[in-house]
PDB file of C-alpha atoms in Angstrom:
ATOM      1  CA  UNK Z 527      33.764  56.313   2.377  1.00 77.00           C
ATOM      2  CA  UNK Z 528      34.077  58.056   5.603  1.00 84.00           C
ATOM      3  CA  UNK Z 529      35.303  61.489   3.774  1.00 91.00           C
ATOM      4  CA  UNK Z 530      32.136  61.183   0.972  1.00 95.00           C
ATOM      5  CA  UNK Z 531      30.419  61.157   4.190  1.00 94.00           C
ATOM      6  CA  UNK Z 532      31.808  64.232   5.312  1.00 94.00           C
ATOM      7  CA  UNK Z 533      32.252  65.880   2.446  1.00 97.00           C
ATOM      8  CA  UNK Z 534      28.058  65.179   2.005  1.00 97.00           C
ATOM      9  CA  UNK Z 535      27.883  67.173   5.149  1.00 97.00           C
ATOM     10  CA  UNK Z 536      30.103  69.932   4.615  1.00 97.00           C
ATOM     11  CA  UNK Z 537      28.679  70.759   1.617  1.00 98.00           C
ATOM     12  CA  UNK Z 538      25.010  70.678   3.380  1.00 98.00           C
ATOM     13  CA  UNK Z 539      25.792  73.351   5.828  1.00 97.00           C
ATOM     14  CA  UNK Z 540      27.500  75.443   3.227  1.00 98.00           C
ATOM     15  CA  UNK Z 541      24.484  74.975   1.039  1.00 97.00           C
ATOM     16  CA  UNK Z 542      22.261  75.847   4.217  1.00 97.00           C
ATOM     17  CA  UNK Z 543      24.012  78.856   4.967  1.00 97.00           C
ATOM     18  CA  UNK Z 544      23.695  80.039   1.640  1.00 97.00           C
ATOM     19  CA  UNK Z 545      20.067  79.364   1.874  1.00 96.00           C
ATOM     20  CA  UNK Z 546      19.954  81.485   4.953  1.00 96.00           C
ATOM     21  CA  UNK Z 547      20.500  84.163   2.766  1.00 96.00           C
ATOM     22  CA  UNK Z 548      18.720  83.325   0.253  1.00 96.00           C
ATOM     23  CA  UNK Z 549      15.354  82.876   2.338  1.00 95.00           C
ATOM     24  CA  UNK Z 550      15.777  85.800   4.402  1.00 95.00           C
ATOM     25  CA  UNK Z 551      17.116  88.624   2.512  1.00 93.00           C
ATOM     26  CA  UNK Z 552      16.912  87.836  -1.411  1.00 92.00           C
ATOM     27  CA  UNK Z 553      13.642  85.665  -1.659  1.00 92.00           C
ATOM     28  CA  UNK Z 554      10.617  88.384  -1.662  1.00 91.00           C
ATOM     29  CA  UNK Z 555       7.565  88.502   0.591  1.00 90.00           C
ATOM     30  CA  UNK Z 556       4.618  86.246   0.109  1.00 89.00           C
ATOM     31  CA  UNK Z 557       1.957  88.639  -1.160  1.00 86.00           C
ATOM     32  CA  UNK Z 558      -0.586  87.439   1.232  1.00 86.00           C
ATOM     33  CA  UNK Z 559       1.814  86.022   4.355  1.00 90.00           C
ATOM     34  CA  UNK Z 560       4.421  89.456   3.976  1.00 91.00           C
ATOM     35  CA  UNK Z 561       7.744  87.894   5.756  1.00 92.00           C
ATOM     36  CA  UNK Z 562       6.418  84.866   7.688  1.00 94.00           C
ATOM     37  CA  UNK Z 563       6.340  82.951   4.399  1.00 93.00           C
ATOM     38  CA  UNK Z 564       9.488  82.647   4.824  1.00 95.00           C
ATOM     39  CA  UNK Z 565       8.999  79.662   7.342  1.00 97.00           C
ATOM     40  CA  UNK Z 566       8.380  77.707   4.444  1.00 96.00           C
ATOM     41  CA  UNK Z 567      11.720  77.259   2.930  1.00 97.00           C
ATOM     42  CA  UNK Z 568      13.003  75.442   6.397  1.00 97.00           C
ATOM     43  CA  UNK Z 569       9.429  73.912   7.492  1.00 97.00           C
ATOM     44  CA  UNK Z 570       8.429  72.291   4.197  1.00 96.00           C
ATOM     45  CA  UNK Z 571      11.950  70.750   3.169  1.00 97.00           C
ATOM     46  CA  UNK Z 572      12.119  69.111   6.843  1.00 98.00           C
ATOM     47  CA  UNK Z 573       8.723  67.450   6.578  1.00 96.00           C
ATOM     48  CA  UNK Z 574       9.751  66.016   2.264  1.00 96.00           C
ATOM     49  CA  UNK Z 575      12.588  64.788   4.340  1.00 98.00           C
ATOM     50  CA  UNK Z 576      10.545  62.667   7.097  1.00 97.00           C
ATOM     51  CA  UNK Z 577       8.319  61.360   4.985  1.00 97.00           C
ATOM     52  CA  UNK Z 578      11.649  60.377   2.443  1.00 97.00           C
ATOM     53  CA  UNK Z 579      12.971  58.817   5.551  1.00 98.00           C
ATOM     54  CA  UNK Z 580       9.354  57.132   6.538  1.00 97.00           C
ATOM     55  CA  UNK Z 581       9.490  55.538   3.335  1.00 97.00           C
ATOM     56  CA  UNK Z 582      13.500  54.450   3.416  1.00 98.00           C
ATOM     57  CA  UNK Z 583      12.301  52.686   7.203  1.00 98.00           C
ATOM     58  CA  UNK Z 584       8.924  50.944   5.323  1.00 98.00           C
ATOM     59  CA  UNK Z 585      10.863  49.903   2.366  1.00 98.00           C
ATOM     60  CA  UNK Z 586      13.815  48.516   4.949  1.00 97.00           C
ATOM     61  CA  UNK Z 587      11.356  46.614   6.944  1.00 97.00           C
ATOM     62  CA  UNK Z 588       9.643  44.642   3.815  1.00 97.00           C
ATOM     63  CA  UNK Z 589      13.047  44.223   2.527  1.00 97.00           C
ATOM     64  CA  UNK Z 590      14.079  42.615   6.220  1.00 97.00           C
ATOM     65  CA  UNK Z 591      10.834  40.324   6.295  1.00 96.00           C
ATOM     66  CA  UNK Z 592      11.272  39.251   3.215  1.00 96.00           C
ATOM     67  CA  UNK Z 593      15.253  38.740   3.374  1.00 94.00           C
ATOM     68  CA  UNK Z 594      16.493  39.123   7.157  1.00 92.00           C
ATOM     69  CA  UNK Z 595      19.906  40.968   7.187  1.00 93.00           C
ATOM     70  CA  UNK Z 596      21.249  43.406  10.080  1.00 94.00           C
ATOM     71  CA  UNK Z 597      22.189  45.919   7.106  1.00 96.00           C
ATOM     72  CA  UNK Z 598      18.536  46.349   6.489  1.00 97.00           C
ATOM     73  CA  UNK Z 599      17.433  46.530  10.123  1.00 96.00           C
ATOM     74  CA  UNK Z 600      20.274  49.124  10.951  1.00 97.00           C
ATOM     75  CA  UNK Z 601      19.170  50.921   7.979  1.00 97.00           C
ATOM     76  CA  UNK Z 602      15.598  50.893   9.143  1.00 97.00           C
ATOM     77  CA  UNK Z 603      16.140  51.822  12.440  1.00 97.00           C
ATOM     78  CA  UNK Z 604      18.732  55.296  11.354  1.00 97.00           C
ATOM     79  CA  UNK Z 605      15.873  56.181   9.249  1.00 98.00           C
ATOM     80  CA  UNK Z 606      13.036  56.178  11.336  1.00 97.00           C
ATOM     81  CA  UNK Z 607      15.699  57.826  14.256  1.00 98.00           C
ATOM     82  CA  UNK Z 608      16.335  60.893  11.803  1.00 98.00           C
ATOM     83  CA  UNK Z 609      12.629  60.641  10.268  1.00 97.00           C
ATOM     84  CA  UNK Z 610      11.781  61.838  13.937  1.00 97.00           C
ATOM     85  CA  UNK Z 611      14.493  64.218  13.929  1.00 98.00           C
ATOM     86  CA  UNK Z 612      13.149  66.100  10.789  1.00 98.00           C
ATOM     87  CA  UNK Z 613       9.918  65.488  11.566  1.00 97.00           C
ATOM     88  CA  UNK Z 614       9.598  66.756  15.248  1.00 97.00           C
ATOM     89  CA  UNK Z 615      11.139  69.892  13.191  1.00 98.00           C
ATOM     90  CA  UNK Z 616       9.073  70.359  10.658  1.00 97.00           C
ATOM     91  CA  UNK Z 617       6.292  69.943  12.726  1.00 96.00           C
ATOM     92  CA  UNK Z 618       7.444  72.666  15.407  1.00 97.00           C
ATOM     93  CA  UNK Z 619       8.157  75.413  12.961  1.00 97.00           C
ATOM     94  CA  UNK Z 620       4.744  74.536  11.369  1.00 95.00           C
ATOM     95  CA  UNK Z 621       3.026  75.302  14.449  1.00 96.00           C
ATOM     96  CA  UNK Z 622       5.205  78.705  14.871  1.00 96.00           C
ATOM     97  CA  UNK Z 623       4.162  79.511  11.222  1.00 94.00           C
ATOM     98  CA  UNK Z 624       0.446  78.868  12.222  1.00 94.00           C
ATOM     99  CA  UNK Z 625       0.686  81.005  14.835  1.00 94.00           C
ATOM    100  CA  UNK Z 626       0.830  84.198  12.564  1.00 93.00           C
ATOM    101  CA  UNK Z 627      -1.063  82.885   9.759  1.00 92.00           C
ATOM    102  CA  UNK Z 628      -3.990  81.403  11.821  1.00 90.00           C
ATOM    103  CA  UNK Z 629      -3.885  82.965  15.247  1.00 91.00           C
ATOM    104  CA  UNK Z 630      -3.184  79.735  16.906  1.00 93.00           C
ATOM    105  CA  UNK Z 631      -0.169  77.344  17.697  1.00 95.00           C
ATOM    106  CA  UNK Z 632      -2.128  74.039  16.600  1.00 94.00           C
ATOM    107  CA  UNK Z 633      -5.136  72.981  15.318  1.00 92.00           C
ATOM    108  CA  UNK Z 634      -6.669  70.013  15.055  1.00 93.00           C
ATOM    109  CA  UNK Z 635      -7.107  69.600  11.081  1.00 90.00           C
ATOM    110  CA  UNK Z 636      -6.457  66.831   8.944  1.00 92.00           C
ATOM    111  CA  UNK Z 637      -3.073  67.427   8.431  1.00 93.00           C
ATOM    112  CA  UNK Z 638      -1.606  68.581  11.409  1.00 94.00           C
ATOM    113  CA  UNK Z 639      -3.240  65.514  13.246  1.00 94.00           C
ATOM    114  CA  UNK Z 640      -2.016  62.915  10.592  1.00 94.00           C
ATOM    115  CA  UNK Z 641       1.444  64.160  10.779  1.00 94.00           C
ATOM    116  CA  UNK Z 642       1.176  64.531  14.418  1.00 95.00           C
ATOM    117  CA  UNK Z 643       0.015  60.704  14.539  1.00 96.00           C
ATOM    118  CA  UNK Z 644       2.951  59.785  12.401  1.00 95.00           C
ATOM    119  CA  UNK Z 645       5.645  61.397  14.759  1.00 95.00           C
ATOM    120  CA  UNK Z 646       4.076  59.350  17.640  1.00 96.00           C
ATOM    121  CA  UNK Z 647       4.022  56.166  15.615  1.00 96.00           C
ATOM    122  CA  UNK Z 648       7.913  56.344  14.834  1.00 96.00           C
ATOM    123  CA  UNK Z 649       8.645  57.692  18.575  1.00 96.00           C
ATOM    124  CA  UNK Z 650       6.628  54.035  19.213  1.00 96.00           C
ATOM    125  CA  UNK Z 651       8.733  52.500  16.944  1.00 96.00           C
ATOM    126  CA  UNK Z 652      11.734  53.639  18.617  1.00 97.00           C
ATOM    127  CA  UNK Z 653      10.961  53.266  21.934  1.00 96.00           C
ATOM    128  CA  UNK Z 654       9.782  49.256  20.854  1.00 96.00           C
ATOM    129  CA  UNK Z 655      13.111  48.847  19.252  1.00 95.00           C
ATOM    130  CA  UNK Z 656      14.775  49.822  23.164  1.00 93.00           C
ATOM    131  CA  UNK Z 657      12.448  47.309  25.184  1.00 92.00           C
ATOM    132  CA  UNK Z 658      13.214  44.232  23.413  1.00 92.00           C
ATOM    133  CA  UNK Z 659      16.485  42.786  23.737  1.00 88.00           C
ATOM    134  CA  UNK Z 660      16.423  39.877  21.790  1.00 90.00           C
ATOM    135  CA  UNK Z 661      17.885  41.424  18.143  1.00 91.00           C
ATOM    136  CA  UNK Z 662      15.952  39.385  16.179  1.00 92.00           C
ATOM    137  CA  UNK Z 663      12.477  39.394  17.704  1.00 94.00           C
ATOM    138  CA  UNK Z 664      12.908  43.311  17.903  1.00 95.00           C
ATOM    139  CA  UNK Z 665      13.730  43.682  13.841  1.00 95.00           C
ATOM    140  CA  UNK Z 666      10.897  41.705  13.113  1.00 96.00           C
ATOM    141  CA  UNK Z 667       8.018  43.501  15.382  1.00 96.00           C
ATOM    142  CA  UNK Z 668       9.521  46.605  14.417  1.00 96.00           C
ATOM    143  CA  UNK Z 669       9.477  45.697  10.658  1.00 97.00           C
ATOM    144  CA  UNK Z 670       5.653  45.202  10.959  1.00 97.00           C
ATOM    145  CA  UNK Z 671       5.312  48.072  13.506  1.00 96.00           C
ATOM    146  CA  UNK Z 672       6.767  50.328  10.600  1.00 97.00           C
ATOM    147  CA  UNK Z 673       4.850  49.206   7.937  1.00 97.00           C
ATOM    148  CA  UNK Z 674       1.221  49.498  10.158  1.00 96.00           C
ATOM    149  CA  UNK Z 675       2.732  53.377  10.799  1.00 95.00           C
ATOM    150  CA  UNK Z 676       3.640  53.971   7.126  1.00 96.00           C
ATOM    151  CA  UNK Z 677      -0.465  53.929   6.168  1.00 95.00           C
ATOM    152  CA  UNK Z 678      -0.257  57.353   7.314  1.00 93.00           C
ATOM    153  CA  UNK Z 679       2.084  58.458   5.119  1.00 93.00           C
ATOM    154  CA  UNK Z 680      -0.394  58.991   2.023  1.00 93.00           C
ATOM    155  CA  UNK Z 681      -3.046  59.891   4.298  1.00 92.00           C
ATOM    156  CA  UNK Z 682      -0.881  63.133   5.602  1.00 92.00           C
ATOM    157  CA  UNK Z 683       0.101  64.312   1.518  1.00 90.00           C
ATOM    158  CA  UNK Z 684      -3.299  63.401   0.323  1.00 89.00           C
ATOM    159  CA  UNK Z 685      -5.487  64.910   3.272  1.00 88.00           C
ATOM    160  CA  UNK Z 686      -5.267  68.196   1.871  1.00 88.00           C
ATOM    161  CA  UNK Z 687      -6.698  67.392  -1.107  1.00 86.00           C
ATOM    162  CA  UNK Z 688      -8.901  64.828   0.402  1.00 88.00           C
ATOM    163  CA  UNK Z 689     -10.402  67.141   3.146  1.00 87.00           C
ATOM    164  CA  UNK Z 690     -11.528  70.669   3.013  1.00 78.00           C
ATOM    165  CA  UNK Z 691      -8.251  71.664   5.502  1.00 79.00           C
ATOM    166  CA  UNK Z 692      -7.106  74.769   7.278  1.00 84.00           C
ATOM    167  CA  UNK Z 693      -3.766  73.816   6.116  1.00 86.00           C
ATOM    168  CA  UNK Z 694      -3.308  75.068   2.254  1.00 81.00           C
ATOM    169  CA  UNK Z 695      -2.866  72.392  -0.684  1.00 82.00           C
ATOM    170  CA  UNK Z 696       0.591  71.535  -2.146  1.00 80.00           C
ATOM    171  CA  UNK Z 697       1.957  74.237  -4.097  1.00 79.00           C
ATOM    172  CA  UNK Z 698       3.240  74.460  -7.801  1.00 79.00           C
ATOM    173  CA  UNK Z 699       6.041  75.905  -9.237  1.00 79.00           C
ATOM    174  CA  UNK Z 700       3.368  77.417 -11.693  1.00 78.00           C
ATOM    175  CA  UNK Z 701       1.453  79.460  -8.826  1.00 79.00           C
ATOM    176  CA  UNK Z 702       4.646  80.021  -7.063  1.00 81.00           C
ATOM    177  CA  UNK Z 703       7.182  83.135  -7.788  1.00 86.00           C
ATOM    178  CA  UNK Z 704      10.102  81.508  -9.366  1.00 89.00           C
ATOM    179  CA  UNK Z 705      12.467  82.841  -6.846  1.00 90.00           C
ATOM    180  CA  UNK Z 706      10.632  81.323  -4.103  1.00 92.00           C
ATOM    181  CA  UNK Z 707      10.633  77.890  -6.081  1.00 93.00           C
ATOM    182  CA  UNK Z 708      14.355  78.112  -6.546  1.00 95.00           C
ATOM    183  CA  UNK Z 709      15.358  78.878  -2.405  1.00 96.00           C
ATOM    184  CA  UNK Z 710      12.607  76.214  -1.827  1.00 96.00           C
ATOM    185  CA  UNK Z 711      14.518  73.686  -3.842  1.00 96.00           C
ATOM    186  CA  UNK Z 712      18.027  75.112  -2.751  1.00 97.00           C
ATOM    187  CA  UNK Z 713      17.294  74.255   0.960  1.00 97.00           C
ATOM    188  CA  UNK Z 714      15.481  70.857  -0.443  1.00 97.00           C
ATOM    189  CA  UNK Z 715      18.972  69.692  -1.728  1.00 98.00           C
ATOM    190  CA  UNK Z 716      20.819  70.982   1.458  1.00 98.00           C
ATOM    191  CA  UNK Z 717      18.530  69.194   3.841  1.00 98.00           C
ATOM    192  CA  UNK Z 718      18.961  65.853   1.660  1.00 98.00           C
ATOM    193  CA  UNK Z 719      22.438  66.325   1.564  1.00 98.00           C
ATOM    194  CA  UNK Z 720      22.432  66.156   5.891  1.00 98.00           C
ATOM    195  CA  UNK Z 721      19.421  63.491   5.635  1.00 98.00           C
ATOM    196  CA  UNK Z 722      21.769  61.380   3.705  1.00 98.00           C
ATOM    197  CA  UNK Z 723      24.838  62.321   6.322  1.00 98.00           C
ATOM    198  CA  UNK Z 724      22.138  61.959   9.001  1.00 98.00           C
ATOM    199  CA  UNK Z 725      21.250  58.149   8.009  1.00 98.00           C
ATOM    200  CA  UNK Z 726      24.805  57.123   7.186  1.00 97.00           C
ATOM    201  CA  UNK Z 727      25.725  57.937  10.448  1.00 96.00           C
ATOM    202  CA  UNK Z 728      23.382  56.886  12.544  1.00 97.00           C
ATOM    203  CA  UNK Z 729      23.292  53.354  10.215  1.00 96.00           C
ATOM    204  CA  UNK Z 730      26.871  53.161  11.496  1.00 95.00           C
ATOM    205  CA  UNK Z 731      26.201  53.205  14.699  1.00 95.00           C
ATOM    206  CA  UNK Z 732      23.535  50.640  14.514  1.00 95.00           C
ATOM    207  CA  UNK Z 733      25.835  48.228  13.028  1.00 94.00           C
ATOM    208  CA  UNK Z 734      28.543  48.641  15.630  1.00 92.00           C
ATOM    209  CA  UNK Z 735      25.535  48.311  18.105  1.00 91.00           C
ATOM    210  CA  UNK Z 736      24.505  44.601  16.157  1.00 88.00           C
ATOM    211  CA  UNK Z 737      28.067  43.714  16.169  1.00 86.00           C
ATOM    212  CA  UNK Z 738      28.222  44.079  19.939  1.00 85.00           C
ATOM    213  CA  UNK Z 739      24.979  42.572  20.270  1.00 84.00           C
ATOM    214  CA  UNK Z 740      25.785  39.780  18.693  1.00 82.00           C
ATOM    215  CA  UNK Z 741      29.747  39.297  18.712  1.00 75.00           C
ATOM    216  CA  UNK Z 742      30.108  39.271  14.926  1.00 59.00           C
ATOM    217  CA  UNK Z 743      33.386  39.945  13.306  1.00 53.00           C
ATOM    218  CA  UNK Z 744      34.330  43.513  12.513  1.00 51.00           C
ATOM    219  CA  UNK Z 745      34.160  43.666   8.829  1.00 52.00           C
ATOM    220  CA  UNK Z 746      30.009  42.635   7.611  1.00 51.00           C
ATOM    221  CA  UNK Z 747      30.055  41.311   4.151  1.00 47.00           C
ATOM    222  CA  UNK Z 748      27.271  40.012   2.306  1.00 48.00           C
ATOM    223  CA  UNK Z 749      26.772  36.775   3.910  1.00 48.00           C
ATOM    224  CA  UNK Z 750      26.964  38.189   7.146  1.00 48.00           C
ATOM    225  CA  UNK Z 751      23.138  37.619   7.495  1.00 48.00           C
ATOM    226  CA  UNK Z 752      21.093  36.555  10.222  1.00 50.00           C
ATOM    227  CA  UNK Z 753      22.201  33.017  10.089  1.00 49.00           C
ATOM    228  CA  UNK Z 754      24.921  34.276  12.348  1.00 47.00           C
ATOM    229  CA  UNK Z 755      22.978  34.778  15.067  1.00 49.00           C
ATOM    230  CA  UNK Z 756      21.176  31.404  14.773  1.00 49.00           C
ATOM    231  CA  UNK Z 757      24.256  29.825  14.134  1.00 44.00           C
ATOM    232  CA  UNK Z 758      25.438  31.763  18.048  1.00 41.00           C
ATOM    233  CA  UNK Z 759      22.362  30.125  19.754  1.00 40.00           C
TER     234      UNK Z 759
ATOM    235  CA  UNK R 780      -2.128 120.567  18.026  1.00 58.00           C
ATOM    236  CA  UNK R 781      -5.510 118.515  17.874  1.00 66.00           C
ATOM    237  CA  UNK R 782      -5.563 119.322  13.788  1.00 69.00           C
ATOM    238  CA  UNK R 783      -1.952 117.297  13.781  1.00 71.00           C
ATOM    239  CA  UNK R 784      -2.972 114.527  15.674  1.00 71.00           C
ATOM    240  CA  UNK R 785      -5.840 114.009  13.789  1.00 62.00           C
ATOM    241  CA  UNK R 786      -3.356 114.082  10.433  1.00 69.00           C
ATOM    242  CA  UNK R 787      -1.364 111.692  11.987  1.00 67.00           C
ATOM    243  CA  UNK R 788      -3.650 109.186  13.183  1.00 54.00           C
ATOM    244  CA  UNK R 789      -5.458 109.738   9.632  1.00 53.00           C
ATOM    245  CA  UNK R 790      -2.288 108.991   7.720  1.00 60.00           C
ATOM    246  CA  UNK R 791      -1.490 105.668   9.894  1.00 59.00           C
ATOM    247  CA  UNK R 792      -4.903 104.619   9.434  1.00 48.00           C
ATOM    248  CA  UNK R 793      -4.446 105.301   5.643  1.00 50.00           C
ATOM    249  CA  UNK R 794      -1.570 102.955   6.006  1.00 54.00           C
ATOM    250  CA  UNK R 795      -2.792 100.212   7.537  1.00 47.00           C
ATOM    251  CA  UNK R 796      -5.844  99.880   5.253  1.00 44.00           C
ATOM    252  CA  UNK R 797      -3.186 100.203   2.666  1.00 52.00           C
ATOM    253  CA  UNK R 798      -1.560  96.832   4.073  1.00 50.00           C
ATOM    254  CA  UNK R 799      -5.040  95.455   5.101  1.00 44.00           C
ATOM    255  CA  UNK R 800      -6.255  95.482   1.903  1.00 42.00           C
ATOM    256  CA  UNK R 801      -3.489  93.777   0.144  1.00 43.00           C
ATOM    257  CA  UNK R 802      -3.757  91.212   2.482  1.00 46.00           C
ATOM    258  CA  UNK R 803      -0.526  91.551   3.666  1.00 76.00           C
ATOM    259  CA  UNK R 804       0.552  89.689   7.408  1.00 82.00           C
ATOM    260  CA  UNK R 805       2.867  92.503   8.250  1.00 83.00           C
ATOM    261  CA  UNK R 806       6.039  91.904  10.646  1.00 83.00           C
ATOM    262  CA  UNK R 807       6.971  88.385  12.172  1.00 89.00           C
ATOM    263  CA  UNK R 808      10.423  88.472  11.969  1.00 94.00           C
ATOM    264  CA  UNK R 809      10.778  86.934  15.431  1.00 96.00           C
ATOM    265  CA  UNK R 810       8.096  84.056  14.168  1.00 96.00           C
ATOM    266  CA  UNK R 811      11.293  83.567  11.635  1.00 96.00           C
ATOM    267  CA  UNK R 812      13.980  84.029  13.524  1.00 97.00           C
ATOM    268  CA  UNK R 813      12.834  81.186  15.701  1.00 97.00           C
ATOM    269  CA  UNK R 814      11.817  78.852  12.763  1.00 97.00           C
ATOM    270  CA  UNK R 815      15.332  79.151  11.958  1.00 97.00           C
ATOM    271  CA  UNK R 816      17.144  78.981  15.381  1.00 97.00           C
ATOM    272  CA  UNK R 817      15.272  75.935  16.006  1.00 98.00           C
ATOM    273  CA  UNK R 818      16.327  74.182  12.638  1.00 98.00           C
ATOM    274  CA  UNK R 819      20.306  74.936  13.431  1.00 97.00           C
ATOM    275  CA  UNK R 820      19.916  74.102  16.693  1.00 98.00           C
ATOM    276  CA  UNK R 821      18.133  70.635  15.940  1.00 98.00           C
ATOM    277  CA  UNK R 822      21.279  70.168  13.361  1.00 98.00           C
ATOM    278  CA  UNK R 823      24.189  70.959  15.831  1.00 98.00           C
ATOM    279  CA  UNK R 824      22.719  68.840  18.479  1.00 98.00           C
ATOM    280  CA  UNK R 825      21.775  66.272  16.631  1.00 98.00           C
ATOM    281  CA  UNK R 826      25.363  66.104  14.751  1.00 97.00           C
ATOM    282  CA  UNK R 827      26.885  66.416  18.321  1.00 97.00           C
ATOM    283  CA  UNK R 828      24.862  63.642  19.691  1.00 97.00           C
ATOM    284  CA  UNK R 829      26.146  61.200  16.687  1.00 96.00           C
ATOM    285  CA  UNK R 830      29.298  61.989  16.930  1.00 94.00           C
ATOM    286  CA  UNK R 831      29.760  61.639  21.083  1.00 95.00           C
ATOM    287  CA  UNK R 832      27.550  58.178  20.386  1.00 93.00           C
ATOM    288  CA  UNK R 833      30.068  56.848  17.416  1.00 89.00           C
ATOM    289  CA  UNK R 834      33.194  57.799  19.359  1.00 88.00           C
ATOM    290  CA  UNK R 835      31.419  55.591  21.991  1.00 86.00           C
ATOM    291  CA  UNK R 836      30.673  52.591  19.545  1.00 82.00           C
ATOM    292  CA  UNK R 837      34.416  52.803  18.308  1.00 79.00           C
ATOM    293  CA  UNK R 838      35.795  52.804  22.022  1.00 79.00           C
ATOM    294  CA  UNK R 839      33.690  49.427  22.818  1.00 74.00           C
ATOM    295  CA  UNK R 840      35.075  48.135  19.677  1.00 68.00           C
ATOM    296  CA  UNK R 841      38.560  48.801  20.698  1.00 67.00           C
ATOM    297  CA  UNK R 842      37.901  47.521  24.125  1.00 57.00           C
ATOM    298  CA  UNK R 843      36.351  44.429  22.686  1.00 55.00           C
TER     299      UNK R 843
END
């Protein structure tokens, strides 16, 4: 599994440096933007990506409340880790594409302050799941802590649409110049392909951390639940 | 000599209206550049910092 992992990775960067390319020397100026347009095929893959991994960390922490199992906690915990990751990205090289475009580094508009709102949420999150040390107490407020931050998560795609925003609306392959649409979903691919690496490790990690925590035995199957831990007390 | 300069800054005024008016945002590179330093920056680190933290989590494991 380890070299799928890998491979998932290699294959990633290879795609990404491709894209490099492809974005900066085959992909033509945006008519209106000229060369900073091309921003977009980096910033607007990174933020599809948080928001995937914001909704991998909300569907995790139902799944955990519903059935408690470190595999789901671990899972929701890499997830909102590399959500953060992408997001703190996508976020940053928005602002550096505003600065051209607008004339400012930030502005407070509807989407730019959702998003911004959901990066501190899931820096919360994180930063809730290192104060409490009981395992068990922290995967369950951390499952409802991600679910109360995941409201935001239709409120940032819709708020375009929703309110008259400096911030353009979601594009379409149909107003878009097919080359652009192709490098956009190029680097879209390549930055799932390291999400998925992304997640997969970090998930790893988590589950060496439970195993630690809780002095389980090295291989987790399927009835390696929670019971274990209750059983420990 | 004033009759050239006047050409000159006629002809790069002629230009820029030319780019003004298709609304183009002209140059940014470095804007680009960083957008794209950042993003393969955030990647190696990032990769770096799970890797140093899962060679940790295997060497508690061992000592375990």
């Amino acid at each position: 599994m380890n070299r799928v992992r890998w491979a998932i990775f290699i294959v990633a960067v290879a795609m990404l440096g491709v894209g490099a390319w492809l974005a900066l020397a085959w992909a033509p100026p945006d008519r209106e933007m000229g060369d900073v347009q091309r921003i977009m095929y980096v910033h607007v893959p990174q933020v599809w990506m948080a928001l995937l991994a914001a909704t991998l960390n909300f569907g995790c922490s139902v799944a955990y409340l519903f059935k408690k199992s470190w595999k789901t906690d671990a899972l929701a915990e890499a997830s909102a880790e590399v959500g953060v990751l992408f997001g703190a990205v996508g976020i940053s090289l928005g602002s550096i594409w505003g600065r051209p475009t607008w004339g400012v580094w930030w502005a407070w508009d509807p989407r730019l302050t959702t998003a911004a709102i959901l990066l501190v949420a899931y820096a919360g999150y994180l930063a809730l799941r290192r104060f409490v040390e009981d395992p068990e107490r922290r995967a369950v407020w951390s499952a409802v802590t991600a679910i109360v931050a995941y409201v935001d998560v239709p409120l940032i795609w819709y708020s375009v649409q929703w309110w008259r925003s400096l911030h353009q609306v979601q594009s379409s392959p149909k107003t878009v110049d097919p080359q652009m649409t192709l490098v956009l979903r190029w680097h879209a691919f390549a930055f799932l392909g390291l999400l998925i690496f992304f997640i997969w490790s970090r998930y790893q990690i988590a589950m060496a951390a439970r195993k630690h925590e809780l002095a389980m035995p090295a291989e987790l199957d399927e009835g390696a639940r929670i019971q274990t831990s209750q059983a420990a007390r | 000599m004033r009759l050239l300069e006047l050409a000159g800054y006629l002809l790069e005024g002629a230009s820029t209206a030319e780019r003004v008016g298709a609304g183009r945002i002209v140059g940014g590179w470095e804007y680009v550049y960083a957008a794209y330093g950042i993003t393969y920056a955030a990647i190696i680190v990032y990769t770096l910092s799970l890797w140093l933290r899962r060679r940790s989590a295997q060497q508690s494991e061992d000592f375990r």
